[in-house]
Amino acid sequence: MMEPTPAPRPQADPATPSRRLPLGLRRLLGDPVTAGALVFLCVVAICALIGPALMGDLAEKPNFRARNMPPFSLDQGWAFVLGADTLGRSILARLIVAAQTTLGVAASAVLCSLIMGGMLGLVAGYSKGRLGTIILRATDIVMSFPSLLLALIVLYSLGPSITNLVIVLAITRIPIYLRTTRAEVMEVRQRMFVSAAEALGASHSRMIFRHIAPMVIPTLLTIGAIDFATVVLAESSLSFLGLGVQTPAFTWGSMVATGRGYLANAWWVAFWPGLAILLTTLSLNILSGWWRTWSDPHQRWRLELDRRTLKRLNRKDKTA
């Protein structure tokens, strides 16, 4: 009796590895602009985390032989590819070290404002008494002052330091998270599962932290990603004015302030940190805009149309 021939094994689809990726990540990588922004932010984050340990003392050690060295010159080594400042310090090394300070201050301010604003927003949205009204009135008082002007007054009174800078930036951003959280809580409270939990006798703390807070956190994270770029710009502005991080620490904004007096003969001292601020904020805005569209079910279809579908639709329109 002849044995049946085994069925041929299905060949592996070359596109299978890419299909294993989450749908959102595949859509993000399919957009070259958004993918480029993500790659740039990952590089900046890696440089901020491990870069200062690799640079050693290149960011602070003067080298008068390389004083005002122009960029794209390797006479003093690869670390001086972006040029040197007026004391001969490597611009590349200083950019990497300053990235840690700039992003650290911005991340700390955003995290503090997100937690404080979110907690106060939960209380203001859930409470129907006088406490919610008091929180809103205090928020209106903070919002009545321009954020940059308020930061200048406080830093001038308390003195510039990293701690005061984080506190000031966090306080000026709290109203954004508070009002957003309050609006979300007031909308979630009208849903059926919240009414059911209330009818079953759930306590107020359980209602807030178990049923309402998980519905609000994704929105706060999206706003935090969008607000991160604004905080980076605010920190750079304060450091540029001399009320931010003080020496010996430095940020991208203080590097721009240092190089503004040498724009005529050493433009690269202020150009590279300014370009780093520009590209970082631009990448954050692009990525947060993509995430805002992806998280909205009514707008997600715009991202789910890949290039081939768009080309096919364009060809049909041209032939018609």
Tab-separated table of C-alpha atoms in Angstrom:
chain	number	residue	atom	x	y	z
A	1	MET	CA	0.000	0.000	0.000
A	2	MET	CA	1.432	3.298	-1.047
A	3	GLU	CA	1.894	5.902	1.633
A	4	PRO	CA	0.194	9.237	0.974
A	5	THR	CA	2.527	11.985	-0.043
A	6	PRO	CA	2.857	14.584	2.661
A	7	ALA	CA	1.255	17.918	1.953
A	8	PRO	CA	3.721	20.650	1.073
A	9	ARG	CA	4.547	22.964	3.902
A	10	PRO	CA	3.362	26.526	3.460
A	11	GLN	CA	6.176	28.872	2.646
A	12	ALA	CA	6.895	31.666	5.048
A	13	ASP	CA	5.460	34.955	3.997
A	14	PRO	CA	8.256	37.560	3.785
A	15	ALA	CA	5.876	40.135	5.225
A	16	THR	CA	5.135	38.010	8.305
A	17	PRO	CA	7.743	39.687	10.632
A	18	SER	CA	6.276	43.092	9.935
A	19	ARG	CA	2.781	41.789	10.623
A	20	ARG	CA	3.864	40.741	14.084
A	21	LEU	CA	4.335	44.393	14.977
A	22	PRO	CA	1.384	46.228	16.548
A	23	LEU	CA	-0.890	47.953	14.088
A	24	GLY	CA	-0.151	51.413	15.474
A	25	LEU	CA	3.615	50.897	15.204
A	26	ARG	CA	3.263	49.662	11.618
A	27	ARG	CA	1.240	52.736	10.690
A	28	LEU	CA	3.771	54.983	12.418
A	29	LEU	CA	6.738	53.409	10.623
A	30	GLY	CA	4.846	53.672	7.355
A	31	ASP	CA	4.849	57.460	7.629
A	32	PRO	CA	8.398	58.635	6.846
A	33	VAL	CA	8.023	62.011	8.564
A	34	THR	CA	6.635	60.571	11.803
A	35	ALA	CA	9.139	57.704	11.738
A	36	GLY	CA	11.984	60.189	11.308
A	37	ALA	CA	10.696	62.225	14.252
A	38	LEU	CA	10.538	59.084	16.388
A	39	VAL	CA	14.073	58.045	15.434
A	40	PHE	CA	15.425	61.522	16.209
A	41	LEU	CA	13.738	61.584	19.622
A	42	CYS	CA	15.091	58.124	20.410
A	43	VAL	CA	18.606	59.290	19.517
A	44	VAL	CA	18.223	62.388	21.702
A	45	ALA	CA	16.913	60.282	24.594
A	46	ILE	CA	19.816	57.806	24.308
A	47	CYS	CA	22.309	60.667	24.206
A	48	ALA	CA	20.707	62.219	27.288
A	49	LEU	CA	20.828	58.929	29.201
A	50	ILE	CA	24.266	57.531	28.403
A	51	GLY	CA	25.972	60.333	26.484
A	52	PRO	CA	27.395	62.321	29.423
A	53	ALA	CA	29.116	59.205	30.784
A	54	LEU	CA	30.793	58.616	27.410
A	55	MET	CA	31.850	62.224	26.855
A	56	GLY	CA	33.854	62.470	30.055
A	57	ASP	CA	35.261	65.962	30.617
A	58	LEU	CA	35.172	67.062	26.959
A	59	ALA	CA	32.188	69.301	27.661
A	60	GLU	CA	33.961	71.278	30.399
A	61	LYS	CA	37.696	70.949	29.709
A	62	PRO	CA	39.098	74.011	27.868
A	63	ASN	CA	41.290	73.444	24.832
A	64	PHE	CA	42.759	76.747	23.703
A	65	ARG	CA	44.270	75.171	20.597
A	66	ALA	CA	40.732	74.513	19.363
A	67	ARG	CA	39.370	77.926	20.339
A	68	ASN	CA	36.539	78.938	17.955
A	69	MET	CA	37.323	75.976	15.707
A	70	PRO	CA	34.849	75.892	12.802
A	71	PRO	CA	32.622	72.842	12.313
A	72	PHE	CA	33.346	69.793	10.104
A	73	SER	CA	37.003	69.775	11.048
A	74	LEU	CA	38.673	66.682	12.504
A	75	ASP	CA	42.026	68.246	13.431
A	76	GLN	CA	41.311	67.778	17.146
A	77	GLY	CA	39.355	64.518	16.816
A	78	TRP	CA	35.820	63.405	16.050
A	79	ALA	CA	34.432	65.141	19.151
A	80	PHE	CA	35.064	68.526	17.480
A	81	VAL	CA	33.135	67.739	14.298
A	82	LEU	CA	30.586	70.458	15.175
A	83	GLY	CA	33.268	72.941	16.129
A	84	ALA	CA	34.361	74.418	19.438
A	85	ASP	CA	33.299	77.398	21.521
A	86	THR	CA	35.331	80.390	22.671
A	87	LEU	CA	37.171	78.279	25.276
A	88	GLY	CA	37.872	75.408	22.918
A	89	ARG	CA	35.259	73.074	24.381
A	90	SER	CA	33.598	70.558	22.080
A	91	ILE	CA	30.174	71.716	20.871
A	92	LEU	CA	29.081	68.115	20.272
A	93	ALA	CA	29.993	67.072	23.812
A	94	ARG	CA	28.235	70.090	25.280
A	95	LEU	CA	25.107	69.381	23.233
A	96	ILE	CA	24.965	65.826	24.538
A	97	VAL	CA	25.539	66.835	28.151
A	98	ALA	CA	23.057	69.717	27.896
A	99	ALA	CA	20.434	67.339	26.482
A	100	GLN	CA	20.338	65.522	29.813
A	101	THR	CA	19.726	68.748	31.735
A	102	THR	CA	17.201	70.187	29.291
A	103	LEU	CA	15.135	67.027	28.926
A	104	GLY	CA	15.462	66.239	32.631
A	105	VAL	CA	14.062	69.619	33.667
A	106	ALA	CA	11.249	69.383	31.096
A	107	ALA	CA	10.342	65.798	32.045
A	108	SER	CA	10.314	66.633	35.761
A	109	ALA	CA	8.105	69.689	35.225
A	110	VAL	CA	5.657	67.807	32.984
A	111	LEU	CA	5.462	64.863	35.385
A	112	CYS	CA	4.852	67.088	38.412
A	113	SER	CA	2.222	69.182	36.656
A	114	LEU	CA	0.512	66.063	35.259
A	115	ILE	CA	0.264	64.396	38.668
A	116	MET	CA	-0.814	67.514	40.572
A	117	GLY	CA	-3.168	68.754	37.867
A	118	GLY	CA	-4.646	65.293	37.407
A	119	MET	CA	-5.290	64.807	41.125
A	120	LEU	CA	-6.844	68.249	41.541
A	121	GLY	CA	-8.891	67.727	38.380
A	122	LEU	CA	-10.250	64.434	39.705
A	123	VAL	CA	-11.332	66.133	42.918
A	124	ALA	CA	-12.795	69.167	41.131
A	125	GLY	CA	-14.704	67.029	38.628
A	126	TYR	CA	-16.038	64.512	41.127
A	127	SER	CA	-16.845	66.919	43.934
A	128	LYS	CA	-20.098	68.847	43.634
A	129	GLY	CA	-19.533	71.054	46.649
A	130	ARG	CA	-17.468	74.084	47.560
A	131	LEU	CA	-14.138	72.296	47.215
A	132	GLY	CA	-14.420	71.999	43.436
A	133	THR	CA	-15.328	75.689	43.157
A	134	ILE	CA	-12.318	76.735	45.250
A	135	ILE	CA	-9.971	74.668	43.080
A	136	LEU	CA	-11.358	76.226	39.894
A	137	ARG	CA	-11.067	79.773	41.239
A	138	ALA	CA	-7.443	79.158	42.245
A	139	THR	CA	-6.809	77.832	38.747
A	140	ASP	CA	-8.323	80.970	37.228
A	141	ILE	CA	-5.961	83.103	39.314
A	142	VAL	CA	-2.918	81.191	38.030
A	143	MET	CA	-4.158	81.383	34.444
A	144	SER	CA	-4.733	85.128	34.676
A	145	PHE	CA	-0.953	85.685	34.703
A	146	PRO	CA	1.131	85.047	31.567
A	147	SER	CA	3.123	81.901	32.251
A	148	LEU	CA	6.487	83.317	31.165
A	149	LEU	CA	5.966	86.532	33.130
A	150	LEU	CA	4.993	84.573	36.237
A	151	ALA	CA	8.083	82.404	35.864
A	152	LEU	CA	10.305	85.469	35.521
A	153	ILE	CA	8.852	87.077	38.669
A	154	VAL	CA	9.155	83.936	40.780
A	155	LEU	CA	12.674	83.073	39.617
A	156	TYR	CA	13.819	86.644	40.124
A	157	SER	CA	12.417	86.589	43.680
A	158	LEU	CA	13.561	83.106	44.740
A	159	GLY	CA	16.742	82.955	42.699
A	160	PRO	CA	17.494	80.851	39.632
A	161	SER	CA	18.141	77.151	40.252
A	162	ILE	CA	17.096	73.824	38.803
A	163	THR	CA	14.646	73.133	41.654
A	164	ASN	CA	12.966	76.539	41.400
A	165	LEU	CA	12.841	76.221	37.614
A	166	VAL	CA	11.049	72.858	37.806
A	167	ILE	CA	8.593	74.188	40.409
A	168	VAL	CA	7.776	77.288	38.372
A	169	LEU	CA	7.317	75.387	35.108
A	170	ALA	CA	5.135	72.810	36.860
A	171	ILE	CA	2.899	75.421	38.491
A	172	THR	CA	2.336	77.291	35.229
A	173	ARG	CA	1.262	74.054	33.444
A	174	ILE	CA	-1.034	72.664	36.164
A	175	PRO	CA	-4.216	74.480	34.948
A	176	ILE	CA	-4.047	72.699	31.570
A	177	TYR	CA	-4.149	69.235	33.131
A	178	LEU	CA	-6.632	70.290	35.815
A	179	ARG	CA	-9.235	71.629	33.415
A	180	THR	CA	-8.843	68.718	31.017
A	181	THR	CA	-9.178	66.173	33.825
A	182	ARG	CA	-12.220	67.921	35.247
A	183	ALA	CA	-13.977	67.906	31.875
A	184	GLU	CA	-13.168	64.226	31.351
A	185	VAL	CA	-14.368	63.282	34.842
A	186	MET	CA	-17.649	65.117	34.407
A	187	GLU	CA	-18.221	63.244	31.145
A	188	VAL	CA	-17.242	59.821	32.537
A	189	ARG	CA	-19.515	60.239	35.573
A	190	GLN	CA	-22.541	60.128	33.274
A	191	ARG	CA	-21.731	56.652	31.941
A	192	MET	CA	-23.635	53.544	32.934
A	193	PHE	CA	-20.796	51.628	34.575
A	194	VAL	CA	-20.144	54.520	36.969
A	195	SER	CA	-23.828	54.727	37.881
A	196	ALA	CA	-23.882	50.963	38.420
A	197	ALA	CA	-20.832	51.089	40.706
A	198	GLU	CA	-22.413	53.941	42.651
A	199	ALA	CA	-25.666	51.983	43.009
A	200	LEU	CA	-23.735	48.976	44.360
A	201	GLY	CA	-22.331	51.136	47.139
A	202	ALA	CA	-18.773	51.770	45.933
A	203	SER	CA	-16.845	54.267	48.031
A	204	HIS	CA	-15.724	57.622	46.670
A	205	SER	CA	-12.062	56.614	46.555
A	206	ARG	CA	-12.919	53.420	44.667
A	207	MET	CA	-15.094	55.367	42.238
A	208	ILE	CA	-12.291	57.823	41.510
A	209	PHE	CA	-9.222	55.598	41.358
A	210	ARG	CA	-10.762	52.335	40.102
A	211	HIS	CA	-13.440	53.442	37.651
A	212	ILE	CA	-12.818	57.073	36.605
A	213	ALA	CA	-9.036	57.580	36.691
A	214	PRO	CA	-8.204	54.754	34.197
A	215	MET	CA	-10.476	56.444	31.653
A	216	VAL	CA	-8.752	59.819	32.084
A	217	ILE	CA	-5.080	58.760	32.138
A	218	PRO	CA	-4.729	58.180	28.324
A	219	THR	CA	-5.939	61.710	27.645
A	220	LEU	CA	-3.497	63.154	30.181
A	221	LEU	CA	-0.601	61.234	28.653
A	222	THR	CA	-1.473	62.609	25.215
A	223	ILE	CA	-1.580	66.167	26.552
A	224	GLY	CA	1.689	65.558	28.387
A	225	ALA	CA	3.409	64.546	25.149
A	226	ILE	CA	2.097	67.673	23.441
A	227	ASP	CA	2.999	69.908	26.388
A	228	PHE	CA	6.550	68.538	26.625
A	229	ALA	CA	7.640	70.606	23.622
A	230	THR	CA	6.155	73.763	25.171
A	231	VAL	CA	8.039	73.165	28.419
A	232	VAL	CA	11.314	72.639	26.527
A	233	LEU	CA	10.828	75.991	24.809
A	234	ALA	CA	9.933	77.694	28.108
A	235	GLU	CA	13.028	76.287	29.817
A	236	SER	CA	15.224	77.353	26.918
A	237	SER	CA	13.742	80.856	27.015
A	238	LEU	CA	14.362	81.232	30.745
A	239	SER	CA	17.909	79.907	30.430
A	240	PHE	CA	18.514	82.271	27.526
A	241	LEU	CA	17.434	85.183	29.756
A	242	GLY	CA	19.784	84.029	32.511
A	243	LEU	CA	17.061	82.928	34.966
A	244	GLY	CA	17.252	79.217	34.286
A	245	VAL	CA	19.992	76.720	35.014
A	246	GLN	CA	23.132	78.415	36.304
A	247	THR	CA	26.789	77.574	35.794
A	248	PRO	CA	28.522	75.169	36.000
A	249	ALA	CA	25.423	73.355	34.699
A	250	PHE	CA	24.172	74.394	31.272
A	251	THR	CA	21.311	73.708	28.891
A	252	TRP	CA	20.641	74.289	25.213
A	253	GLY	CA	19.105	77.663	26.029
A	254	SER	CA	22.141	78.835	27.997
A	255	MET	CA	24.398	77.657	25.161
A	256	VAL	CA	22.446	79.862	22.752
A	257	ALA	CA	22.776	82.758	25.199
A	258	THR	CA	26.529	82.190	25.395
A	259	GLY	CA	26.955	82.158	21.631
A	260	ARG	CA	24.762	85.160	20.774
A	261	GLY	CA	27.702	87.521	21.224
A	262	TYR	CA	29.810	85.609	18.702
A	263	LEU	CA	27.369	85.326	15.807
A	264	ALA	CA	29.606	87.402	13.562
A	265	ASN	CA	32.770	85.310	13.853
A	266	ALA	CA	31.637	81.998	15.480
A	267	TRP	CA	28.023	81.414	14.449
A	268	TRP	CA	28.200	77.682	15.192
A	269	VAL	CA	28.381	78.281	18.958
A	270	ALA	CA	24.721	79.369	19.003
A	271	PHE	CA	23.528	77.625	15.833
A	272	TRP	CA	23.842	73.974	16.905
A	273	PRO	CA	22.007	74.264	20.252
A	274	GLY	CA	19.329	76.362	18.544
A	275	LEU	CA	18.970	73.678	15.888
A	276	ALA	CA	18.718	71.015	18.606
A	277	ILE	CA	15.865	72.944	20.263
A	278	LEU	CA	14.124	73.382	16.918
A	279	LEU	CA	14.371	69.736	15.849
A	280	THR	CA	13.385	68.394	19.271
A	281	THR	CA	10.267	70.533	19.573
A	282	LEU	CA	9.343	69.901	15.945
A	283	SER	CA	9.700	66.134	16.383
A	284	LEU	CA	7.636	66.226	19.561
A	285	ASN	CA	4.871	68.178	17.811
A	286	ILE	CA	4.854	65.786	14.832
A	287	LEU	CA	4.758	62.693	17.024
A	288	SER	CA	2.118	64.079	19.383
A	289	GLY	CA	-0.018	65.157	16.421
A	290	TRP	CA	0.184	61.649	14.993
A	291	TRP	CA	-0.738	60.148	18.346
A	292	ARG	CA	-3.682	62.534	18.740
A	293	THR	CA	-5.023	61.424	15.347
A	294	TRP	CA	-4.407	57.739	16.060
A	295	SER	CA	-6.099	57.845	19.489
A	296	ASP	CA	-9.241	59.400	17.990
A	297	PRO	CA	-11.436	56.650	16.455
A	298	HIS	CA	-13.136	59.196	14.189
A	299	GLN	CA	-9.805	60.352	12.691
A	300	ARG	CA	-7.853	57.073	12.688
A	301	TRP	CA	-8.946	56.196	9.159
A	302	ARG	CA	-6.646	58.944	7.864
A	303	LEU	CA	-3.631	57.002	9.123
A	304	GLU	CA	-4.917	53.571	8.109
A	305	LEU	CA	-4.849	54.543	4.438
A	306	ASP	CA	-1.398	53.422	3.346
A	307	ARG	CA	0.545	54.779	0.391
A	308	ARG	CA	-0.637	52.130	-2.042
A	309	THR	CA	-4.274	52.869	-1.288
A	310	LEU	CA	-3.703	56.598	-1.745
A	311	LYS	CA	-1.888	56.024	-5.053
A	312	ARG	CA	-4.677	53.738	-6.235
A	313	LEU	CA	-7.296	56.365	-5.374
A	314	ASN	CA	-5.275	59.071	-7.132
A	315	ARG	CA	-5.017	56.927	-10.272
A	316	LYS	CA	-8.755	56.328	-10.277
A	317	ASP	CA	-9.374	60.057	-9.948
A	318	LYS	CA	-7.012	60.797	-12.838
A	319	THR	CA	-8.547	58.166	-15.112
A	320	ALA	CA	-12.037	59.371	-14.259
